Tab-separated table of N, CA and C in Angstrom:
chain	number	residue	atom	x	y	z
A	386	UNK	N	1.098	-1.180	0.065
A	386	UNK	CA	0.134	-0.188	-0.249
A	386	UNK	C	1.112	1.046	-0.579
A	387	UNK	N	1.091	2.304	-1.215
A	387	UNK	CA	1.476	3.489	-0.672
A	387	UNK	C	0.602	4.452	0.277
A	388	UNK	N	1.920	5.750	0.420
A	388	UNK	CA	2.252	5.982	1.392
A	388	UNK	C	0.374	6.742	1.324
A	389	UNK	N	-0.150	7.878	-0.189
A	389	UNK	CA	-0.902	7.942	-0.196
A	389	UNK	C	-2.024	7.395	0.231
A	390	UNK	N	-2.143	5.585	0.394
A	390	UNK	CA	-2.760	5.076	0.020
A	390	UNK	C	-3.225	4.976	1.604
A	391	UNK	N	-2.555	4.532	2.372
A	391	UNK	CA	-2.282	5.400	3.542
A	391	UNK	C	-2.883	6.166	4.364
A	392	UNK	N	-2.825	7.452	4.120
A	392	UNK	CA	-3.001	8.969	5.164
A	392	UNK	C	-4.918	8.597	3.929
A	393	UNK	N	-4.761	7.985	2.747
A	393	UNK	CA	-6.471	8.212	2.572
A	393	UNK	C	-6.875	7.199	3.828
A	394	UNK	N	-6.794	5.639	3.872
A	394	UNK	CA	-7.187	5.074	4.576
A	394	UNK	C	-7.420	5.421	5.676
A	395	UNK	N	-6.527	6.559	6.682
A	395	UNK	CA	-6.826	7.273	8.153
A	395	UNK	C	-7.703	7.833	7.341
A	396	UNK	N	-8.154	9.311	6.749
A	396	UNK	CA	-8.918	10.169	6.508
A	396	UNK	C	-10.184	9.805	7.213
A	397	UNK	N	-10.113	8.664	5.816
A	397	UNK	CA	-12.070	7.808	5.711
A	397	UNK	C	-11.850	7.174	7.046
A	398	UNK	N	-11.327	6.288	7.862
A	398	UNK	CA	-11.102	5.479	9.018
A	398	UNK	C	-12.017	6.614	10.044
A	399	UNK	N	-10.644	7.612	10.234
A	399	UNK	CA	-11.595	8.360	11.178
A	399	UNK	C	-12.126	9.627	10.857
A	400	UNK	N	-12.552	9.887	10.014
A	400	UNK	CA	-13.889	11.101	9.264
A	400	UNK	C	-12.799	12.312	9.509
A	401	UNK	N	-11.748	12.141	9.546
A	401	UNK	CA	-10.895	13.320	9.568
A	401	UNK	C	-10.953	14.853	8.202
A	402	UNK	N	-11.028	14.368	7.427
A	402	UNK	CA	-11.662	15.351	6.191
A	402	UNK	C	-13.030	15.623	5.661
A	403	UNK	N	-14.102	16.127	4.632
A	403	UNK	CA	-15.316	15.832	4.602
A	403	UNK	C	-14.941	17.479	3.180
A	404	UNK	N	-15.563	16.534	2.618
A	404	UNK	CA	-15.552	17.432	1.089
A	404	UNK	C	-16.388	19.084	1.778
A	405	UNK	N	-14.758	19.379	0.552
A	405	UNK	CA	-15.591	21.547	1.318
A	405	UNK	C	-14.882	21.691	2.113
A	406	UNK	N	-14.211	20.868	3.421
A	406	UNK	CA	-13.237	21.835	4.233
A	406	UNK	C	-12.255	22.820	3.715
A	407	UNK	N	-12.298	23.306	5.131
A	407	UNK	CA	-10.661	24.428	5.158
A	407	UNK	C	-9.919	23.571	5.485
A	408	UNK	N	-9.040	23.277	5.153
A	408	UNK	CA	-7.664	22.691	5.902
A	408	UNK	C	-6.497	23.580	6.729
A	409	UNK	N	-6.111	24.423	6.758
A	409	UNK	CA	-5.169	24.605	7.765
A	409	UNK	C	-3.866	24.268	8.398
A	410	UNK	N	-2.793	23.444	7.526
A	410	UNK	CA	-1.636	22.890	7.608
A	410	UNK	C	-0.587	23.810	8.446
A	411	UNK	N	-0.677	23.016	9.328
A	411	UNK	CA	1.255	23.527	10.211
A	411	UNK	C	2.064	23.190	9.265
A	412	UNK	N	2.566	23.930	9.108
A	412	UNK	CA	3.680	23.440	7.606
A	412	UNK	C	5.104	24.339	8.273
A	413	UNK	N	5.942	23.509	9.019
A	413	UNK	CA	7.402	23.890	8.867
A	413	UNK	C	8.084	24.053	8.167
A	414	UNK	N	7.903	23.114	6.771
A	414	UNK	CA	9.101	23.217	6.243
A	414	UNK	C	9.835	21.863	6.461
A	415	UNK	N	9.499	21.381	7.614
A	415	UNK	CA	10.577	20.045	7.495
A	415	UNK	C	9.672	18.226	7.019
A	416	UNK	N	10.506	17.295	7.563
A	416	UNK	CA	9.141	16.137	6.801
A	416	UNK	C	8.439	15.829	7.161
A	417	UNK	N	7.660	16.103	8.189
A	417	UNK	CA	6.857	15.278	8.456
A	417	UNK	C	5.681	16.775	7.548
A	418	UNK	N	5.313	18.086	7.805
A	418	UNK	CA	5.153	18.680	7.263
A	418	UNK	C	4.773	18.553	6.179
A	419	UNK	N	6.330	18.688	5.239
A	419	UNK	CA	6.558	18.502	3.645
A	419	UNK	C	5.790	17.262	3.212
A	420	UNK	N	6.029	16.251	3.781
A	420	UNK	CA	4.656	15.106	3.048
A	420	UNK	C	3.412	15.573	3.150
A	421	UNK	N	3.626	15.914	4.661
A	421	UNK	CA	1.613	15.500	4.692
A	421	UNK	C	1.719	16.633	3.283
A	422	UNK	N	1.683	18.177	3.555
A	422	UNK	CA	1.553	19.063	1.934
A	422	UNK	C	1.667	18.679	0.536
A	423	UNK	N	2.608	17.518	0.593
A	423	UNK	CA	2.093	16.979	-0.994
A	423	UNK	C	1.122	16.054	-1.071
A	424	UNK	N	0.960	15.108	0.085
A	424	UNK	CA	-0.376	14.300	0.275
A	424	UNK	C	-1.077	14.610	-0.281
A	425	UNK	N	-1.649	16.338	0.850
A	425	UNK	CA	-3.083	16.820	0.769
A	425	UNK	C	-3.140	17.502	-0.326
A	426	UNK	N	-2.387	17.745	-1.089
A	426	UNK	CA	-2.209	18.786	-3.028
A	426	UNK	C	-2.577	16.877	-3.370
A	427	UNK	N	-2.527	16.063	-3.153
A	427	UNK	CA	-2.883	14.938	-4.470
A	427	UNK	C	-4.392	14.635	-4.052
A	428	UNK	N	-4.516	14.644	-2.009
A	428	UNK	CA	-6.260	14.404	-1.517
A	428	UNK	C	-6.616	15.632	-2.395
A	429	UNK	N	-6.742	16.518	-2.955
A	429	UNK	CA	-6.704	17.506	-2.403
A	429	UNK	C	-7.892	18.640	-3.304
A	430	UNK	N	-8.271	17.179	-5.051
A	430	UNK	CA	-9.398	16.956	-5.462
A	430	UNK	C	-10.281	16.535	-5.365
A	431	UNK	N	-9.940	15.247	-4.740
A	431	UNK	CA	-11.261	14.023	-4.427
A	431	UNK	C	-11.989	14.186	-3.520
A	432	UNK	N	-11.515	15.526	-2.613
A	432	UNK	CA	-12.153	16.040	-1.074
A	432	UNK	C	-12.482	17.407	-1.266
A	433	UNK	N	-12.270	17.623	-2.800
A	433	UNK	CA	-12.942	19.593	-2.848
A	433	UNK	C	-12.820	20.481	-1.751
A	434	UNK	N	-11.777	19.740	-0.713
A	434	UNK	CA	-11.195	21.212	0.455
A	434	UNK	C	-10.231	22.327	0.089
A	435	UNK	N	-10.449	23.118	0.884
A	435	UNK	CA	-9.536	24.453	0.430
A	435	UNK	C	-8.096	24.235	1.111
A	436	UNK	N	-6.864	25.034	0.946
A	436	UNK	CA	-5.684	24.778	2.230
A	436	UNK	C	-5.195	25.588	1.671
A	437	UNK	N	-5.057	25.825	3.461
A	437	UNK	CA	-4.252	26.475	3.185
A	437	UNK	C	-2.942	26.441	4.086
A	438	UNK	N	-1.521	27.469	4.553
A	438	UNK	CA	-0.739	26.915	4.953
A	438	UNK	C	-0.099	27.926	6.219
A	439	UNK	N	0.295	27.133	7.404
A	439	UNK	CA	0.625	28.378	8.424
A	439	UNK	C	1.912	28.249	9.284
A	440	UNK	N	2.817	28.713	8.991
A	440	UNK	CA	3.973	29.019	10.215
A	440	UNK	C	4.027	29.814	10.588
A	441	UNK	N	4.555	28.825	12.712
A	441	UNK	CA	5.413	29.849	13.319
A	441	UNK	C	6.569	29.639	12.960
A	442	UNK	N	7.171	31.189	13.191
A	442	UNK	CA	8.459	30.672	14.011
A	442	UNK	C	8.608	30.895	15.110
A	443	UNK	N	9.565	30.185	15.960
A	443	UNK	CA	9.453	29.581	17.296
A	443	UNK	C	10.666	30.914	17.455
A	444	UNK	N	11.920	30.849	16.582
A	444	UNK	CA	12.718	32.116	16.948
A	444	UNK	C	13.858	31.655	17.634
A	445	UNK	N	13.754	30.161	17.791
A	445	UNK	CA	15.185	29.100	19.256
A	445	UNK	C	16.386	28.754	17.943
A	446	UNK	N	16.132	28.859	17.022
A	446	UNK	CA	17.450	28.354	16.440
A	446	UNK	C	17.781	29.279	15.469
A	447	UNK	N	19.436	28.509	14.686
A	447	UNK	CA	19.788	30.311	13.703
A	447	UNK	C	19.181	29.797	12.586
A	448	UNK	N	18.751	28.263	12.463
A	448	UNK	CA	17.877	28.466	11.013
A	448	UNK	C	16.478	28.733	11.159
A	449	UNK	N	16.316	29.613	11.853
A	449	UNK	CA	14.779	29.998	12.023
A	449	UNK	C	13.618	30.648	10.570
A	450	UNK	N	14.766	31.639	10.524
A	450	UNK	CA	14.912	32.268	9.702
A	450	UNK	C	14.713	32.145	8.000
A	451	UNK	N	15.619	30.975	8.255
A	451	UNK	CA	15.944	30.403	6.832
A	451	UNK	C	14.162	29.662	7.034
A	452	UNK	N	14.729	28.194	7.368
A	452	UNK	CA	13.166	27.754	7.278
A	452	UNK	C	11.312	28.613	7.072
A	453	UNK	N	11.669	29.378	7.645
A	453	UNK	CA	10.994	30.867	7.278
A	453	UNK	C	10.925	31.459	5.538
A	454	UNK	N	11.864	31.365	5.484
A	454	UNK	CA	12.160	31.401	3.884
A	454	UNK	C	12.118	30.611	3.355
A	455	UNK	N	12.050	29.445	3.546
A	455	UNK	CA	11.571	28.611	2.339
A	455	UNK	C	9.654	28.343	1.917
A	456	UNK	N	9.374	28.014	3.909
A	456	UNK	CA	8.051	28.011	3.712
A	456	UNK	C	7.081	28.758	3.055
A	457	UNK	N	7.784	30.608	2.901
A	457	UNK	CA	7.572	31.248	2.180
A	457	UNK	C	7.626	31.405	0.689
A	458	UNK	N	8.757	30.807	0.132
A	458	UNK	CA	8.614	30.140	-0.917
A	458	UNK	C	7.972	29.393	-2.015
A	459	UNK	N	7.826	28.037	-0.708
A	459	UNK	CA	7.313	27.219	-1.212
A	459	UNK	C	5.905	27.186	-1.363
A	460	UNK	N	4.932	28.182	0.044
A	460	UNK	CA	4.012	28.879	-0.517
A	460	UNK	C	3.474	29.521	-1.314
A	461	UNK	N	4.366	30.130	-2.301
A	461	UNK	CA	4.788	30.895	-3.141
A	461	UNK	C	4.387	30.379	-4.208
A	462	UNK	N	5.214	29.264	-5.063
A	462	UNK	CA	5.178	28.283	-5.765
A	462	UNK	C	3.838	27.382	-5.767
A	463	UNK	N	3.306	26.824	-5.381
A	463	UNK	CA	2.481	25.949	-5.142
A	463	UNK	C	1.340	27.454	-5.330
A	464	UNK	N	1.286	28.913	-4.790
A	464	UNK	CA	0.070	29.623	-4.534
A	464	UNK	C	-0.776	29.659	-3.167
A	465	UNK	N	-0.843	29.091	-2.884
A	465	UNK	CA	-1.387	28.944	-1.080
A	465	UNK	C	-1.055	30.067	-0.150
A	466	UNK	N	-2.334	30.134	-0.146
A	466	UNK	CA	-2.387	30.927	1.782
A	466	UNK	C	-1.333	30.985	2.366
A	467	UNK	N	-0.843	31.547	2.837
A	467	UNK	CA	0.477	31.614	4.123
A	467	UNK	C	0.051	32.774	5.391
A	468	UNK	N	0.434	31.717	6.463
A	468	UNK	CA	0.493	32.179	7.681
A	468	UNK	C	1.395	32.565	7.931
A	469	UNK	N	1.857	33.470	8.488
A	469	UNK	CA	3.454	33.440	9.188
A	469	UNK	C	3.592	34.372	10.694
A	470	UNK	N	3.419	33.939	11.598
A	470	UNK	CA	3.598	34.055	12.943
A	470	UNK	C	5.459	34.309	13.885
A	471	UNK	N	5.813	35.051	14.202
A	471	UNK	CA	6.620	35.478	15.004
A	471	UNK	C	6.595	35.327	16.446
A	472	UNK	N	8.115	34.484	17.329
A	472	UNK	CA	7.697	34.962	18.949
A	472	UNK	C	8.456	34.526	19.214
A	473	UNK	N	8.856	35.171	19.839
A	473	UNK	CA	10.608	34.945	20.696
A	473	UNK	C	10.331	34.251	21.973
A	474	UNK	N	10.169	32.755	21.757
A	474	UNK	CA	9.671	31.923	22.300
A	474	UNK	C	10.366	31.667	23.816
A	475	UNK	N	11.838	31.426	23.703
A	475	UNK	CA	12.811	32.299	24.919
A	475	UNK	C	12.106	32.772	26.068
A	476	UNK	N	12.504	34.036	24.796
A	476	UNK	CA	11.703	35.533	25.988
A	476	UNK	C	10.578	35.444	26.502
A	477	UNK	N	9.901	34.603	26.114
A	477	UNK	CA	8.628	34.580	27.215
A	477	UNK	C	8.475	33.537	27.848
A	478	UNK	N	9.321	33.214	27.816
A	478	UNK	CA	9.262	31.406	29.036
A	478	UNK	C	10.417	32.389	29.535
A	479	UNK	N	11.127	33.395	29.480
A	479	UNK	CA	11.924	33.542	30.642
A	479	UNK	C	10.935	34.086	31.716
A	480	UNK	N	10.799	34.986	29.932
A	480	UNK	CA	9.325	36.551	31.679
A	480	UNK	C	8.112	35.532	32.539
A	481	UNK	N	7.889	34.337	31.784
A	481	UNK	CA	7.048	33.887	32.820
A	481	UNK	C	7.416	32.995	33.890
A	482	UNK	N	8.590	32.392	33.501
A	482	UNK	CA	9.808	31.786	34.091
A	482	UNK	C	8.616	30.553	34.454
A	483	UNK	N	8.617	30.223	32.982
A	483	UNK	CA	7.947	28.632	31.991
A	483	UNK	C	8.964	27.973	31.426
A	484	UNK	N	8.672	26.844	31.626
A	484	UNK	CA	9.520	25.863	30.535
A	484	UNK	C	8.844	25.887	29.222
A	485	UNK	N	10.254	26.049	28.508
A	485	UNK	CA	10.485	26.023	27.589
A	485	UNK	C	9.192	25.967	25.672
A	486	UNK	N	9.534	24.334	26.183
A	486	UNK	CA	8.854	23.251	25.417
A	486	UNK	C	7.287	23.589	25.557
A	487	UNK	N	6.688	24.484	26.729
A	487	UNK	CA	5.491	24.144	27.261
A	487	UNK	C	4.446	25.605	26.323
A	488	UNK	N	5.856	26.255	26.246
A	488	UNK	CA	6.023	27.657	26.669
A	488	UNK	C	5.214	27.720	24.681
A	489	UNK	N	6.534	27.113	23.753
A	489	UNK	CA	6.726	26.945	22.609
A	489	UNK	C	5.106	26.697	22.123
A	490	UNK	N	4.478	25.398	22.721
A	490	UNK	CA	3.498	24.648	22.221
A	490	UNK	C	2.138	25.455	22.426
A	491	UNK	N	1.652	26.035	23.813
A	491	UNK	CA	0.750	27.156	23.579
A	491	UNK	C	0.631	28.609	22.744
A	492	UNK	N	1.953	29.207	22.612
A	492	UNK	CA	1.926	30.170	21.041
A	492	UNK	C	1.635	29.720	20.332
A	493	UNK	N	2.119	28.519	19.759
A	493	UNK	CA	2.242	27.948	18.254
A	493	UNK	C	0.266	27.880	17.920
A	494	UNK	N	-0.362	26.444	19.544
A	494	UNK	CA	-1.064	26.066	18.895
A	494	UNK	C	-2.487	27.605	18.686
A	495	UNK	N	-2.022	28.783	19.965
A	495	UNK	CA	-3.039	29.644	19.944
A	495	UNK	C	-2.997	30.286	18.368
A	496	UNK	N	-1.550	30.374	17.621
A	496	UNK	CA	-1.326	31.167	16.416
A	496	UNK	C	-2.322	30.550	15.317
A	497	UNK	N	-2.171	29.080	16.319
A	497	UNK	CA	-3.651	27.782	14.800
A	497	UNK	C	-4.576	28.576	14.930
A	498	UNK	N	-4.995	28.283	16.436
A	498	UNK	CA	-6.379	28.088	16.124
A	498	UNK	C	-7.118	30.240	15.957
A	499	UNK	N	-6.060	31.269	15.914
A	499	UNK	CA	-6.700	31.535	15.827
A	499	UNK	C	-6.704	32.181	14.023
A	500	UNK	N	-5.932	31.274	13.272
A	500	UNK	CA	-5.853	31.629	12.107
A	500	UNK	C	-6.835	30.708	11.215
A	501	UNK	N	-6.717	29.920	11.910
A	501	UNK	CA	-8.090	28.856	12.119
A	501	UNK	C	-10.062	29.044	11.532
A	502	UNK	N	-9.964	29.843	13.073
A	502	UNK	CA	-11.028	31.200	13.637
A	502	UNK	C	-11.280	31.679	11.756
A	503	UNK	N	-10.198	32.880	11.668
A	503	UNK	CA	-10.153	33.780	11.266
A	503	UNK	C	-11.053	33.562	9.762
A	504	UNK	N	-9.957	32.118	8.697
A	504	UNK	CA	-10.653	31.207	7.556
A	504	UNK	C	-12.060	30.527	8.200
A	505	UNK	N	-12.651	30.921	9.186
A	505	UNK	CA	-14.009	30.336	8.918
A	505	UNK	C	-14.032	28.791	9.692
A	506	UNK	N	-13.251	28.911	10.694
A	506	UNK	CA	-13.225	27.295	11.175
A	506	UNK	C	-12.627	26.528	10.361
A	507	UNK	N	-11.565	26.460	10.207
A	507	UNK	CA	-10.657	25.388	9.166
A	507	UNK	C	-9.966	24.302	10.391
A	508	UNK	N	-9.978	23.196	9.794
A	508	UNK	CA	-9.270	22.490	10.757
A	508	UNK	C	-7.962	22.248	10.443
A	509	UNK	N	-7.362	21.457	11.442
A	509	UNK	CA	-5.837	22.353	11.760
A	509	UNK	C	-5.122	20.878	11.369
A	510	UNK	N	-4.374	20.672	10.373
A	510	UNK	CA	-3.560	19.093	9.791
A	510	UNK	C	-2.287	19.639	10.072
A	511	UNK	N	-1.714	18.396	11.412
A	511	UNK	CA	-0.561	18.369	11.810
A	511	UNK	C	0.133	17.255	11.491
A	512	UNK	N	1.736	17.578	10.932
A	512	UNK	CA	2.442	16.379	11.362
A	512	UNK	C	2.913	14.892	12.017
A	513	UNK	N	1.802	15.105	13.349
A	513	UNK	CA	2.701	14.171	13.768
A	513	UNK	C	2.285	12.012	12.720
A	514	UNK	N	3.446	11.845	13.037
A	514	UNK	CA	3.191	10.390	12.684
A	514	UNK	C	2.312	9.408	13.826
A	515	UNK	N	3.257	8.499	13.230
A	515	UNK	CA	3.921	6.961	14.418
A	515	UNK	C	4.770	6.882	15.308
A	516	UNK	N	6.037	7.757	14.990
A	516	UNK	CA	6.549	7.859	15.902
A	516	UNK	C	6.335	8.898	17.272
A	517	UNK	N	5.727	9.697	16.373
A	517	UNK	CA	5.225	10.415	17.305
A	517	UNK	C	4.660	10.319	18.935
A	518	UNK	N	3.445	9.292	18.502
A	518	UNK	CA	2.469	8.438	18.783
A	518	UNK	C	3.698	8.105	19.871
A	519	UNK	N	3.758	6.854	19.819
A	519	UNK	CA	4.915	5.847	20.396
A	519	UNK	C	5.434	6.991	21.449
A	520	UNK	N	6.249	7.706	21.137
A	520	UNK	CA	6.559	8.501	21.703
A	520	UNK	C	5.705	9.566	22.995
A	521	UNK	N	4.391	9.750	22.470
A	521	UNK	CA	3.956	10.714	23.685
A	521	UNK	C	3.646	9.233	25.104
A	522	UNK	N	3.537	8.028	24.511
A	522	UNK	CA	2.726	7.168	25.255
A	522	UNK	C	4.175	7.073	25.655
A	523	UNK	N	5.541	7.302	25.804
A	523	UNK	CA	6.498	6.937	26.500
A	523	UNK	C	6.498	8.320	27.364
A	524	UNK	N	6.674	9.085	26.361
A	524	UNK	CA	6.956	10.120	28.073
A	524	UNK	C	5.562	10.254	29.177
A	525	UNK	N	4.530	10.058	28.673
A	525	UNK	CA	2.981	9.919	29.558
A	525	UNK	C	3.498	8.671	30.757
A	526	UNK	N	4.207	7.822	30.461
A	526	UNK	CA	3.970	6.746	30.888
A	526	UNK	C	5.103	7.389	32.056
A	527	UNK	N	6.159	7.402	31.466
A	527	UNK	CA	7.531	7.912	32.683
A	527	UNK	C	7.560	9.345	33.488
A	528	UNK	N	6.574	9.834	33.299
A	528	UNK	CA	5.304	11.012	34.098
A	528	UNK	C	4.431	10.406	35.326
A	529	UNK	N	3.875	9.172	34.936
A	529	UNK	CA	3.115	8.619	35.344
A	529	UNK	C	2.205	8.795	36.413
A	530	UNK	N	1.528	9.129	34.735
A	530	UNK	CA	-0.256	8.817	34.010
A	530	UNK	C	-0.491	7.602	34.734
A	531	UNK	N	-2.301	7.953	34.736
A	531	UNK	CA	-2.743	6.766	35.542
A	531	UNK	C	-3.303	6.321	33.774
A	532	UNK	N	-3.960	5.013	34.110
A	532	UNK	CA	-4.142	4.275	32.490
A	532	UNK	C	-5.229	4.975	31.674
A	533	UNK	N	-6.042	5.636	31.754
A	533	UNK	CA	-6.799	7.187	30.726
A	533	UNK	C	-5.801	8.150	30.187
A	534	UNK	N	-4.650	8.624	31.287
A	534	UNK	CA	-3.246	9.266	30.321
A	534	UNK	C	-2.459	8.668	29.616
A	535	UNK	N	-3.076	7.146	29.265
A	535	UNK	CA	-1.946	6.488	29.145
A	535	UNK	C	-1.595	6.162	27.387
A	536	UNK	N	-3.244	6.687	27.457
A	536	UNK	CA	-3.153	6.679	25.699
A	536	UNK	C	-2.215	7.539	24.917
A	537	UNK	N	-2.154	7.474	23.867
A	537	UNK	CA	-0.981	8.584	22.614
A	537	UNK	C	-2.142	9.604	22.363
A	538	UNK	N	-1.127	10.002	21.153
A	538	UNK	CA	-1.660	11.148	20.834
A	538	UNK	C	-3.329	10.657	19.892
A	539	UNK	N	-4.699	11.291	19.702
A	539	UNK	CA	-5.683	10.573	18.979
A	539	UNK	C	-5.474	11.243	17.339
A	540	UNK	N	-6.286	10.786	16.295
A	540	UNK	CA	-5.955	10.827	15.393
A	540	UNK	C	-6.844	12.538	14.968
A	541	UNK	N	-8.080	12.581	15.850
A	541	UNK	CA	-8.739	13.941	16.228
A	541	UNK	C	-8.634	14.531	17.263
A	542	UNK	N	-8.110	16.056	17.887
A	542	UNK	CA	-8.352	16.682	18.792
A	542	UNK	C	-9.660	18.038	18.760
A	543	UNK	N	-9.882	17.666	19.292
A	543	UNK	CA	-11.029	18.706	19.738
A	543	UNK	C	-11.426	19.431	18.729
A	544	UNK	N	-12.231	18.504	17.943
A	544	UNK	CA	-12.663	18.037	16.107
A	544	UNK	C	-12.338	19.680	15.693
A	545	UNK	N	-10.790	19.097	15.581
A	545	UNK	CA	-10.220	20.948	14.950
A	545	UNK	C	-9.396	20.047	14.582
A	546	UNK	N	-8.481	19.778	15.421
A	546	UNK	CA	-6.638	19.289	14.876
A	546	UNK	C	-6.921	17.669	14.172
A	547	UNK	N	-6.274	17.578	13.303
A	547	UNK	CA	-5.962	16.151	12.346
A	547	UNK	C	-5.499	15.932	12.148
A	548	UNK	N	-4.733	14.564	12.075
A	548	UNK	CA	-3.286	13.990	12.815
A	548	UNK	C	-3.853	13.388	11.261
A	549	UNK	N	-3.994	13.210	10.188
A	549	UNK	CA	-3.308	12.194	8.817
A	549	UNK	C	-2.124	11.366	8.526
A	550	UNK	N	-1.341	11.505	9.242
A	550	UNK	CA	-0.775	10.507	9.126
A	550	UNK	C	0.203	9.481	10.601
A	551	UNK	N	-0.500	10.073	11.567
A	551	UNK	CA	-0.701	9.031	12.341
A	551	UNK	C	-0.615	7.797	12.739
A	552	UNK	N	-1.004	7.203	11.601
A	552	UNK	CA	-0.630	5.867	11.340
A	552	UNK	C	1.122	5.255	10.775
A	553	UNK	N	1.441	6.087	10.631
A	553	UNK	CA	2.313	6.171	9.437
A	553	UNK	C	4.022	6.667	10.030
A	554	UNK	N	4.756	5.764	9.761
A	554	UNK	CA	5.958	5.801	10.599
A	554	UNK	C	6.810	6.784	9.758
A	555	UNK	N	7.818	7.195	10.828
A	555	UNK	CA	9.036	8.107	10.167
A	555	UNK	C	9.556	7.346	9.185
A	556	UNK	N	9.894	6.314	9.160
A	556	UNK	CA	10.494	6.089	8.311
A	556	UNK	C	9.838	6.018	7.131
A	557	UNK	N	8.398	5.094	6.472
A	557	UNK	CA	7.819	5.185	5.811
A	557	UNK	C	7.616	6.327	4.608
A	558	UNK	N	7.515	7.335	6.024
A	558	UNK	CA	7.545	9.126	5.373
A	558	UNK	C	8.750	9.261	4.379
A	559	UNK	N	10.129	9.291	4.975
A	559	UNK	CA	11.139	9.714	4.699
A	559	UNK	C	11.614	9.065	3.261
A	560	UNK	N	10.925	7.352	3.326
A	560	UNK	CA	11.261	6.641	2.176
A	560	UNK	C	10.107	7.522	0.783
A	561	UNK	N	9.237	8.238	1.368
A	561	UNK	CA	8.452	8.633	0.093
A	561	UNK	C	8.753	10.157	0.018
A	562	UNK	N	9.237	11.023	0.734
A	562	UNK	CA	10.063	12.202	0.110
A	562	UNK	C	11.639	11.915	-1.050
A	563	UNK	N	11.997	10.647	-0.297
A	563	UNK	CA	13.010	10.366	-1.668
A	563	UNK	C	12.439	10.351	-2.642
């Protein structure tokens, strides 16, 4: 089964996309979101959804601006609407005396949710894959969560966030991109 067929199967199995949906792809320009972008473009005609891109620049790594430039170039090549926000997450976390990863997640999800509402209640697609699922399970296990918290990421969260790659391994995604 090809990666496209596996993605289609996951979308159908969990009812992730309906005909005419608006989909906001959280696009970092990395492996997972690049593969998901290509797959969604391949499936766009079938489900007739409208695709938008959103890039959140955390300003954490020296290459963050280069990644943003790549995302902007890709959106322009594909003629897709793009939303970009830059937040100095390290500074925000320091001011609030908060965990850097949690602060980054808070601002990223805030941005995505605001943009999804701005474009009319779009679903937000993320590139989370099977490896992220396994990692989440073990992180929760090591933190001492109870039986209800042991489950990994769900394919749909809050009726808005969708994870079409959740049943696909990182290795499969990398092979697809090659």
